[in-house]
Each structure stands twice: as structure tokens, then as C-alpha cells.
Amino acid sequence: MEGVALAVDQVSYGYVRAVKALDKVSFTVRYAGVTALLGPNGAGKSTLMALITRLFAAEEGRIEVCGHDLRAAPRAALASMGVVFQRPTLDVDLSVEQNLRYAAALYAMAEPTARIRTVLERLGMAERASAKVRTLSGGMKRRVEIARALLHQPRFLVLDEPTVGLDLDSRRELVEHVHRLCRDEGLAVLWATHLIDEIHAGDDVVLLHRGRVRAKGSIGDVMTAAGAADLGDAYRRLTAPLAA
């Protein structure tokens, strides 16, 4: 699909027979834009992220990443994607640069020095390249993980609740960094969150609750679908028990 980095079409998944964690989920993520996958804990966000990153295989439906069918061409699909998982995965006993060099080796990058410098500069971490990861703040560690996810120059970035455990200032700083990357490099970003304040005015939203898409589109589209005055009110209405 032209202009679309991710297409999720009628995807369903269940951990227990007859109980679906996801039920016919469909949405798209466009290039040069952030799409917030918004929903409370237990909505199905982590399951959906696991399917998109192919930790699990979708039982029903189709997922396409940068024009590649995830089931038919998994290598090409995954090569188009950078991922930051909810749980940190850096080696804290290595330096920032050593962590990135290890990732570059996994990507079979012959000479990664220039690329490492570039991604660290863009995320404001160049001066900390030689620092041990364990000496960094939580927000800095997350920026290193994003730098690592961008090493192989993917067109699509997946962030699974990347601000968990960060203080308010660190959260805001990380949100700004990602939106700036999106604007400057034309990246498509899927950002899973349950926090309204991480969503910018121009972002798209997919509101997920109990495994189903309750509303999607612009913030205005979601407000209209809920009959709400703002996104916070829409979120409350669409995730209330009676809306299930």
C-alpha cells in the first residue's frame, strides 16, 4: 500500500481456546507520522506488538511491513523494522558504543563507525559514547535503545511502551526526540502507550480495548467516534466497562 509502512488486516489471536486477546484488529501506520497504539493494561497492545515483531505468529489475518507480507517474507519485513521492546535489553557492563557495535555485528554491518556516530548525534548521546550503560539515566538508556534500533536504517520504528519507569521530564524528552526523528527522517512510528500526554496533536491514534479497535484515525476522529470533547474523555468513554 503506497504511503503505508504497516498494514494490519483482520488480525486475531488467542492464548486460550475461545478467548481472544485480539479480535479482528485492522489499522495502518503511515510514513512520516507517529501512530499511538493507545489502550489500558490488558487491552492487547503487547500481544499485537509481539505479532508485529514476529515473536508470535498471527493465527488469523495479515500483517504487512513496508510492503512485505510478514508471514510470506519475514526476513524482508523484519529488516525494514527497528524495535524497542518494553523491557530494557542493553548490556549495562558495556559502553554505549560497544552495545551499538555488537548490534551492528548482528546486522552484518561491515564498518559501522560513521553510522553509530550519526545515530548517537541525532539522539543527543554522542558525548556519552564511551560511558558504561549502567551510569546512564533511564531516559538516556532508552535513547541508546532507539539509536540501536535505527542502526540499520529501517523505515519503520516500533516502540512498545518505551517510557515505562521514566520520570515526567525524561518521558517528555523521549517523546520529543521520537517526533523530531519522525519529522526529520520520514520514519513511520508505532508507539504503544496508555498515557494520553505522550500523544501529539498531529498523531494518528488506534484505541484498543479488550482486544478490539474501538476507534482509529486522527485525534478528532477518535473524539467524534466517542462523542467526546477531548482525547482524555474519549479514552475514558471507549474503555469504560459499559463500552466493552
PDB file of C-alpha atoms in Angstrom:
ATOM      1  CA  MET A   1       0.000   0.000   0.000  1.00  0.00           C
ATOM      2  CA  GLU A   2       1.507   3.311  -1.087  1.00  0.00           C
ATOM      3  CA  GLY A   3       2.442   5.588   1.797  1.00  0.00           C
ATOM      4  CA  VAL A   4       1.792   2.862   4.373  1.00  0.00           C
ATOM      5  CA  ALA A   5       4.555   1.310   6.480  1.00  0.00           C
ATOM      6  CA  LEU A   6       2.369  -1.118   8.420  1.00  0.00           C
ATOM      7  CA  ALA A   7      -0.932  -2.683   7.443  1.00  0.00           C
ATOM      8  CA  VAL A   8      -2.715  -4.872   9.981  1.00  0.00           C
ATOM      9  CA  ASP A   9      -5.746  -6.562   8.452  1.00  0.00           C
ATOM     10  CA  GLN A  10      -8.317  -8.573  10.416  1.00  0.00           C
ATOM     11  CA  VAL A  11      -5.742  -9.965  12.839  1.00  0.00           C
ATOM     12  CA  SER A  12      -6.950 -12.229  15.651  1.00  0.00           C
ATOM     13  CA  TYR A  13      -5.017 -14.138  18.317  1.00  0.00           C
ATOM     14  CA  GLY A  14      -5.910 -16.154  21.407  1.00  0.00           C
ATOM     15  CA  TYR A  15      -3.837 -17.676  24.192  1.00  0.00           C
ATOM     16  CA  VAL A  16      -6.722 -19.863  25.358  1.00  0.00           C
ATOM     17  CA  ARG A  17      -9.231 -21.514  23.041  1.00  0.00           C
ATOM     18  CA  ALA A  18     -12.408 -19.445  22.651  1.00  0.00           C
ATOM     19  CA  VAL A  19     -10.791 -16.471  24.455  1.00  0.00           C
ATOM     20  CA  LYS A  20      -9.306 -13.920  22.043  1.00  0.00           C
ATOM     21  CA  ALA A  21      -6.607 -11.478  23.104  1.00  0.00           C
ATOM     22  CA  LEU A  22      -7.104  -9.762  19.729  1.00  0.00           C
ATOM     23  CA  ASP A  23     -10.280  -9.876  17.676  1.00  0.00           C
ATOM     24  CA  LYS A  24     -10.243  -8.801  14.014  1.00  0.00           C
ATOM     25  CA  VAL A  25      -7.850  -5.884  14.516  1.00  0.00           C
ATOM     26  CA  SER A  26      -7.250  -3.677  11.461  1.00  0.00           C
ATOM     27  CA  PHE A  27      -5.363  -0.390  11.038  1.00  0.00           C
ATOM     28  CA  THR A  28      -2.481   1.201   9.125  1.00  0.00           C
ATOM     29  CA  VAL A  29       0.597   3.250  10.042  1.00  0.00           C
ATOM     30  CA  ARG A  30       1.729   5.884   7.558  1.00  0.00           C
ATOM     31  CA  TYR A  31       5.237   7.126   6.786  1.00  0.00           C
ATOM     32  CA  ALA A  32       6.464  10.395   8.314  1.00  0.00           C
ATOM     33  CA  GLY A  33       3.964  10.067  11.123  1.00  0.00           C
ATOM     34  CA  VAL A  34       3.502   8.722  14.626  1.00  0.00           C
ATOM     35  CA  THR A  35       0.623   6.368  15.320  1.00  0.00           C
ATOM     36  CA  ALA A  36      -0.175   5.903  19.000  1.00  0.00           C
ATOM     37  CA  LEU A  37      -1.479   2.456  19.916  1.00  0.00           C
ATOM     38  CA  LEU A  38      -3.476   3.583  22.925  1.00  0.00           C
ATOM     39  CA  GLY A  39      -5.177   1.390  25.486  1.00  0.00           C
ATOM     40  CA  PRO A  40      -5.252   0.372  29.150  1.00  0.00           C
ATOM     41  CA  ASN A  41      -3.271  -2.512  30.576  1.00  0.00           C
ATOM     42  CA  GLY A  42      -4.731  -5.763  29.262  1.00  0.00           C
ATOM     43  CA  ALA A  43      -6.068  -4.152  26.074  1.00  0.00           C
ATOM     44  CA  GLY A  44      -3.960  -6.420  23.845  1.00  0.00           C
ATOM     45  CA  LYS A  45      -1.194  -3.946  22.983  1.00  0.00           C
ATOM     46  CA  SER A  46       1.681  -6.249  23.977  1.00  0.00           C
ATOM     47  CA  THR A  47       0.143  -9.186  22.115  1.00  0.00           C
ATOM     48  CA  LEU A  48      -0.208  -7.061  18.995  1.00  0.00           C
ATOM     49  CA  MET A  49       3.389  -5.860  19.305  1.00  0.00           C
ATOM     50  CA  ALA A  50       4.554  -9.477  19.628  1.00  0.00           C
ATOM     51  CA  LEU A  51       2.707 -10.354  16.408  1.00  0.00           C
ATOM     52  CA  ILE A  52       4.087  -7.350  14.507  1.00  0.00           C
ATOM     53  CA  THR A  53       7.655  -8.189  15.578  1.00  0.00           C
ATOM     54  CA  ARG A  54       7.011 -11.892  14.879  1.00  0.00           C
ATOM     55  CA  LEU A  55       7.659 -13.145  18.393  1.00  0.00           C
ATOM     56  CA  PHE A  56       4.280 -14.835  17.840  1.00  0.00           C
ATOM     57  CA  ALA A  57       2.620 -15.819  14.570  1.00  0.00           C
ATOM     58  CA  ALA A  58      -0.827 -14.411  13.842  1.00  0.00           C
ATOM     59  CA  GLU A  59      -3.499 -17.098  13.773  1.00  0.00           C
ATOM     60  CA  GLU A  60      -5.834 -15.119  11.539  1.00  0.00           C
ATOM     61  CA  GLY A  61      -5.411 -12.093   9.306  1.00  0.00           C
ATOM     62  CA  ARG A  62      -2.483 -10.454   7.564  1.00  0.00           C
ATOM     63  CA  ILE A  63       0.351  -8.145   8.625  1.00  0.00           C
ATOM     64  CA  GLU A  64       2.371  -6.260   6.011  1.00  0.00           C
ATOM     65  CA  VAL A  65       5.529  -4.293   6.870  1.00  0.00           C
ATOM     66  CA  CYS A  66       6.923  -1.841   4.297  1.00  0.00           C
ATOM     67  CA  GLY A  67       5.271  -3.813   1.510  1.00  0.00           C
ATOM     68  CA  HIS A  68       6.415  -7.240   2.763  1.00  0.00           C
ATOM     69  CA  ASP A  69       3.995  -9.882   3.989  1.00  0.00           C
ATOM     70  CA  LEU A  70       5.208 -10.833   7.470  1.00  0.00           C
ATOM     71  CA  ARG A  71       4.197 -14.475   7.055  1.00  0.00           C
ATOM     72  CA  ALA A  72       5.452 -14.974   3.479  1.00  0.00           C
ATOM     73  CA  ALA A  73       8.613 -12.824   3.624  1.00  0.00           C
ATOM     74  CA  PRO A  74       9.587 -12.480   7.305  1.00  0.00           C
ATOM     75  CA  ARG A  75      13.258 -11.571   6.705  1.00  0.00           C
ATOM     76  CA  ALA A  76      12.451  -8.680   4.393  1.00  0.00           C
ATOM     77  CA  ALA A  77       9.671  -7.462   6.692  1.00  0.00           C
ATOM     78  CA  LEU A  78      11.811  -7.572   9.835  1.00  0.00           C
ATOM     79  CA  ALA A  79      14.782  -5.950   8.062  1.00  0.00           C
ATOM     80  CA  SER A  80      12.538  -2.937   7.377  1.00  0.00           C
ATOM     81  CA  MET A  81      11.760  -2.535  11.071  1.00  0.00           C
ATOM     82  CA  GLY A  82      13.520  -1.213  14.170  1.00  0.00           C
ATOM     83  CA  VAL A  83      12.176  -2.314  17.552  1.00  0.00           C
ATOM     84  CA  VAL A  84      12.443  -1.066  21.132  1.00  0.00           C
ATOM     85  CA  PHE A  85      10.829  -3.539  23.498  1.00  0.00           C
ATOM     86  CA  GLN A  86       9.168  -2.626  26.782  1.00  0.00           C
ATOM     87  CA  ARG A  87      11.880  -4.284  28.875  1.00  0.00           C
ATOM     88  CA  PRO A  88      15.409  -2.836  28.521  1.00  0.00           C
ATOM     89  CA  THR A  89      17.827  -5.145  26.690  1.00  0.00           C
ATOM     90  CA  LEU A  90      21.140  -3.261  26.800  1.00  0.00           C
ATOM     91  CA  ASP A  91      24.249  -4.837  28.323  1.00  0.00           C
ATOM     92  CA  VAL A  92      24.866  -2.483  31.252  1.00  0.00           C
ATOM     93  CA  ASP A  93      28.511  -3.578  31.647  1.00  0.00           C
ATOM     94  CA  LEU A  94      29.391  -2.425  28.123  1.00  0.00           C
ATOM     95  CA  SER A  95      29.727   1.146  26.926  1.00  0.00           C
ATOM     96  CA  VAL A  96      27.138   2.815  24.726  1.00  0.00           C
ATOM     97  CA  GLU A  97      29.330   2.371  21.653  1.00  0.00           C
ATOM     98  CA  GLN A  98      30.107  -1.272  22.486  1.00  0.00           C
ATOM     99  CA  ASN A  99      26.390  -2.036  22.690  1.00  0.00           C
ATOM    100  CA  LEU A 100      25.869  -0.479  19.274  1.00  0.00           C
ATOM    101  CA  ARG A 101      28.863  -2.266  17.773  1.00  0.00           C
ATOM    102  CA  TYR A 102      27.501  -5.578  18.994  1.00  0.00           C
ATOM    103  CA  ALA A 103      24.156  -4.810  17.335  1.00  0.00           C
ATOM    104  CA  ALA A 104      25.957  -3.746  14.142  1.00  0.00           C
ATOM    105  CA  ALA A 105      27.704  -7.120  14.046  1.00  0.00           C
ATOM    106  CA  LEU A 106      24.317  -8.863  14.270  1.00  0.00           C
ATOM    107  CA  TYR A 107      23.169  -6.749  11.321  1.00  0.00           C
ATOM    108  CA  ALA A 108      26.397  -7.735   9.476  1.00  0.00           C
ATOM    109  CA  MET A 109      27.387  -4.084   9.041  1.00  0.00           C
ATOM    110  CA  ALA A 110      30.962  -4.080   7.709  1.00  0.00           C
ATOM    111  CA  GLU A 111      32.073  -0.671   9.030  1.00  0.00           C
ATOM    112  CA  PRO A 112      29.513   0.830  11.414  1.00  0.00           C
ATOM    113  CA  THR A 113      31.580   3.665  12.951  1.00  0.00           C
ATOM    114  CA  ALA A 114      30.072   6.507  10.911  1.00  0.00           C
ATOM    115  CA  ARG A 115      26.533   5.202  11.317  1.00  0.00           C
ATOM    116  CA  ILE A 116      26.969   4.795  15.073  1.00  0.00           C
ATOM    117  CA  ARG A 117      28.193   8.381  15.320  1.00  0.00           C
ATOM    118  CA  THR A 118      25.234   9.609  13.266  1.00  0.00           C
ATOM    119  CA  VAL A 119      22.507   7.900  15.297  1.00  0.00           C
ATOM    120  CA  LEU A 120      24.070   8.948  18.602  1.00  0.00           C
ATOM    121  CA  GLU A 121      24.337  12.566  17.449  1.00  0.00           C
ATOM    122  CA  ARG A 122      20.705  12.623  16.347  1.00  0.00           C
ATOM    123  CA  LEU A 123      19.609  11.372  19.751  1.00  0.00           C
ATOM    124  CA  GLY A 124      21.895  13.698  21.681  1.00  0.00           C
ATOM    125  CA  MET A 125      24.088  10.876  23.005  1.00  0.00           C
ATOM    126  CA  ALA A 126      27.362  11.344  21.087  1.00  0.00           C
ATOM    127  CA  GLU A 127      29.197  12.682  24.125  1.00  0.00           C
ATOM    128  CA  ARG A 128      28.247   9.580  26.113  1.00  0.00           C
ATOM    129  CA  ALA A 129      29.513   7.045  23.560  1.00  0.00           C
ATOM    130  CA  SER A 130      32.277   5.762  25.866  1.00  0.00           C
ATOM    131  CA  ALA A 131      30.141   5.768  29.032  1.00  0.00           C
ATOM    132  CA  LYS A 132      29.120   2.474  30.620  1.00  0.00           C
ATOM    133  CA  VAL A 133      25.393   1.960  30.183  1.00  0.00           C
ATOM    134  CA  ARG A 134      24.916   1.376  33.905  1.00  0.00           C
ATOM    135  CA  THR A 135      25.969   5.013  34.547  1.00  0.00           C
ATOM    136  CA  LEU A 136      23.198   6.451  32.364  1.00  0.00           C
ATOM    137  CA  SER A 137      19.793   7.713  33.457  1.00  0.00           C
ATOM    138  CA  GLY A 138      16.687   5.793  32.419  1.00  0.00           C
ATOM    139  CA  GLY A 139      15.896   8.283  29.680  1.00  0.00           C
ATOM    140  CA  MET A 140      19.410   8.091  28.259  1.00  0.00           C
ATOM    141  CA  LYS A 141      19.265   4.289  28.199  1.00  0.00           C
ATOM    142  CA  ARG A 142      16.061   4.467  26.206  1.00  0.00           C
ATOM    143  CA  ARG A 143      17.686   6.834  23.712  1.00  0.00           C
ATOM    144  CA  VAL A 144      20.542   4.352  23.275  1.00  0.00           C
ATOM    145  CA  GLU A 145      17.994   1.617  22.582  1.00  0.00           C
ATOM    146  CA  ILE A 146      16.346   3.801  19.943  1.00  0.00           C
ATOM    147  CA  ALA A 147      19.769   4.528  18.418  1.00  0.00           C
ATOM    148  CA  ARG A 148      20.396   0.789  18.259  1.00  0.00           C
ATOM    149  CA  ALA A 149      17.010   0.202  16.618  1.00  0.00           C
ATOM    150  CA  LEU A 150      17.873   2.797  13.945  1.00  0.00           C
ATOM    151  CA  LEU A 151      21.370   1.486  13.146  1.00  0.00           C
ATOM    152  CA  HIS A 152      20.350  -0.465  10.044  1.00  0.00           C
ATOM    153  CA  GLN A 153      18.285   2.496   8.752  1.00  0.00           C
ATOM    154  CA  PRO A 154      14.807   0.974   8.984  1.00  0.00           C
ATOM    155  CA  ARG A 155      11.815   2.830   7.596  1.00  0.00           C
ATOM    156  CA  PHE A 156       9.505   1.742  10.405  1.00  0.00           C
ATOM    157  CA  LEU A 157      10.132   2.064  14.147  1.00  0.00           C
ATOM    158  CA  VAL A 158       8.157   0.091  16.750  1.00  0.00           C
ATOM    159  CA  LEU A 159       8.180   1.306  20.366  1.00  0.00           C
ATOM    160  CA  ASP A 160       6.450  -0.842  22.991  1.00  0.00           C
ATOM    161  CA  GLU A 161       5.669   1.461  25.944  1.00  0.00           C
ATOM    162  CA  PRO A 162       9.220   2.884  25.888  1.00  0.00           C
ATOM    163  CA  THR A 163       8.656   5.353  28.736  1.00  0.00           C
ATOM    164  CA  VAL A 164       7.758   2.788  31.403  1.00  0.00           C
ATOM    165  CA  GLY A 165       9.694   3.628  34.575  1.00  0.00           C
ATOM    166  CA  LEU A 166      10.830   7.081  33.413  1.00  0.00           C
ATOM    167  CA  ASP A 167      10.148  10.301  35.285  1.00  0.00           C
ATOM    168  CA  LEU A 168       7.968  13.010  33.739  1.00  0.00           C
ATOM    169  CA  ASP A 169      10.814  15.095  32.300  1.00  0.00           C
ATOM    170  CA  SER A 170      12.512  12.026  30.787  1.00  0.00           C
ATOM    171  CA  ARG A 171       9.220  10.914  29.257  1.00  0.00           C
ATOM    172  CA  ARG A 172       8.609  14.286  27.656  1.00  0.00           C
ATOM    173  CA  GLU A 173      12.164  14.449  26.344  1.00  0.00           C
ATOM    174  CA  LEU A 174      11.912  10.996  24.771  1.00  0.00           C
ATOM    175  CA  VAL A 175       8.558  11.791  23.159  1.00  0.00           C
ATOM    176  CA  GLU A 176      10.052  14.945  21.638  1.00  0.00           C
ATOM    177  CA  HIS A 177      13.110  13.076  20.345  1.00  0.00           C
ATOM    178  CA  VAL A 178      10.967  10.485  18.578  1.00  0.00           C
ATOM    179  CA  HIS A 179       8.668  13.049  16.990  1.00  0.00           C
ATOM    180  CA  ARG A 180      11.696  15.009  15.794  1.00  0.00           C
ATOM    181  CA  LEU A 181      13.168  11.863  14.209  1.00  0.00           C
ATOM    182  CA  CYS A 182       9.866  11.217  12.521  1.00  0.00           C
ATOM    183  CA  ARG A 183       9.735  14.705  11.036  1.00  0.00           C
ATOM    184  CA  ASP A 184      13.404  14.851  10.017  1.00  0.00           C
ATOM    185  CA  GLU A 185      13.773  11.344   8.557  1.00  0.00           C
ATOM    186  CA  GLY A 186      10.265  10.482   7.378  1.00  0.00           C
ATOM    187  CA  LEU A 187      10.074   7.479   9.679  1.00  0.00           C
ATOM    188  CA  ALA A 188       6.857   5.664  10.388  1.00  0.00           C
ATOM    189  CA  VAL A 189       6.460   5.127  14.130  1.00  0.00           C
ATOM    190  CA  LEU A 190       4.089   2.872  16.061  1.00  0.00           C
ATOM    191  CA  TRP A 191       4.164   3.904  19.733  1.00  0.00           C
ATOM    192  CA  ALA A 192       2.278   1.728  22.229  1.00  0.00           C
ATOM    193  CA  THR A 193       1.180   3.628  25.322  1.00  0.00           C
ATOM    194  CA  HIS A 194      -1.552   4.014  27.925  1.00  0.00           C
ATOM    195  CA  LEU A 195      -0.642   7.660  28.585  1.00  0.00           C
ATOM    196  CA  ILE A 196      -2.603  10.411  26.844  1.00  0.00           C
ATOM    197  CA  ASP A 197       0.123  13.042  27.320  1.00  0.00           C
ATOM    198  CA  GLU A 198       2.523  11.110  25.064  1.00  0.00           C
ATOM    199  CA  ILE A 199       0.315  11.813  22.040  1.00  0.00           C
ATOM    200  CA  HIS A 200       0.912  14.938  19.934  1.00  0.00           C
ATOM    201  CA  ALA A 201      -1.807  16.885  18.143  1.00  0.00           C
ATOM    202  CA  GLY A 202      -0.858  15.613  14.672  1.00  0.00           C
ATOM    203  CA  ASP A 203      -0.524  11.949  15.620  1.00  0.00           C
ATOM    204  CA  ASP A 204      -2.841   9.196  14.497  1.00  0.00           C
ATOM    205  CA  VAL A 205      -4.455   7.069  17.199  1.00  0.00           C
ATOM    206  CA  VAL A 206      -5.583   3.444  17.353  1.00  0.00           C
ATOM    207  CA  LEU A 207      -7.582   2.956  20.543  1.00  0.00           C
ATOM    208  CA  LEU A 208      -7.530  -0.691  21.591  1.00  0.00           C
ATOM    209  CA  HIS A 209      -9.658  -2.162  24.393  1.00  0.00           C
ATOM    210  CA  ARG A 210     -10.240  -5.804  25.255  1.00  0.00           C
ATOM    211  CA  GLY A 211      -8.634  -6.905  22.014  1.00  0.00           C
ATOM    212  CA  ARG A 212     -10.751  -4.779  19.709  1.00  0.00           C
ATOM    213  CA  VAL A 213     -10.183  -1.475  17.933  1.00  0.00           C
ATOM    214  CA  ARG A 214     -12.711   0.936  19.456  1.00  0.00           C
ATOM    215  CA  ALA A 215     -11.700   3.929  17.336  1.00  0.00           C
ATOM    216  CA  LYS A 216      -8.904   4.963  14.958  1.00  0.00           C
ATOM    217  CA  GLY A 217      -7.727   7.877  12.870  1.00  0.00           C
ATOM    218  CA  SER A 218      -6.847  11.420  13.878  1.00  0.00           C
ATOM    219  CA  ILE A 219      -7.475  12.657  17.407  1.00  0.00           C
ATOM    220  CA  GLY A 220     -10.559  14.402  16.017  1.00  0.00           C
ATOM    221  CA  ASP A 221     -11.798  11.137  14.501  1.00  0.00           C
ATOM    222  CA  VAL A 222     -11.455   9.358  17.849  1.00  0.00           C
ATOM    223  CA  MET A 223     -13.223  12.194  19.689  1.00  0.00           C
ATOM    224  CA  THR A 224     -16.073  12.081  17.169  1.00  0.00           C
ATOM    225  CA  ALA A 225     -16.407   8.293  17.475  1.00  0.00           C
ATOM    226  CA  ALA A 226     -16.724   8.641  21.252  1.00  0.00           C
ATOM    227  CA  GLY A 227     -18.851  11.798  21.225  1.00  0.00           C
ATOM    228  CA  ALA A 228     -16.207  13.375  23.437  1.00  0.00           C
ATOM    229  CA  ALA A 229     -14.812  16.876  23.921  1.00  0.00           C
ATOM    230  CA  ASP A 230     -11.164  15.814  24.114  1.00  0.00           C
ATOM    231  CA  LEU A 231      -8.957  12.741  23.774  1.00  0.00           C
ATOM    232  CA  GLY A 232      -8.919  12.051  27.510  1.00  0.00           C
ATOM    233  CA  ASP A 233     -12.707  11.996  27.610  1.00  0.00           C
ATOM    234  CA  ALA A 234     -12.792   9.780  24.508  1.00  0.00           C
ATOM    235  CA  TYR A 235     -10.370   7.363  26.159  1.00  0.00           C
ATOM    236  CA  ARG A 236     -12.491   7.156  29.301  1.00  0.00           C
ATOM    237  CA  ARG A 237     -15.699   6.600  27.350  1.00  0.00           C
ATOM    238  CA  LEU A 238     -14.302   3.980  24.994  1.00  0.00           C
ATOM    239  CA  THR A 239     -12.547   1.967  27.704  1.00  0.00           C
ATOM    240  CA  ALA A 240     -15.340   2.158  30.309  1.00  0.00           C
ATOM    241  CA  PRO A 241     -16.923  -1.190  31.339  1.00  0.00           C
ATOM    242  CA  LEU A 242     -20.167  -0.399  29.531  1.00  0.00           C
ATOM    243  CA  ALA A 243     -18.239   0.217  26.285  1.00  0.00           C
ATOM    244  CA  ALA A 244     -16.823  -3.333  26.324  1.00  0.00           C
TER     245      ALA A 244
END
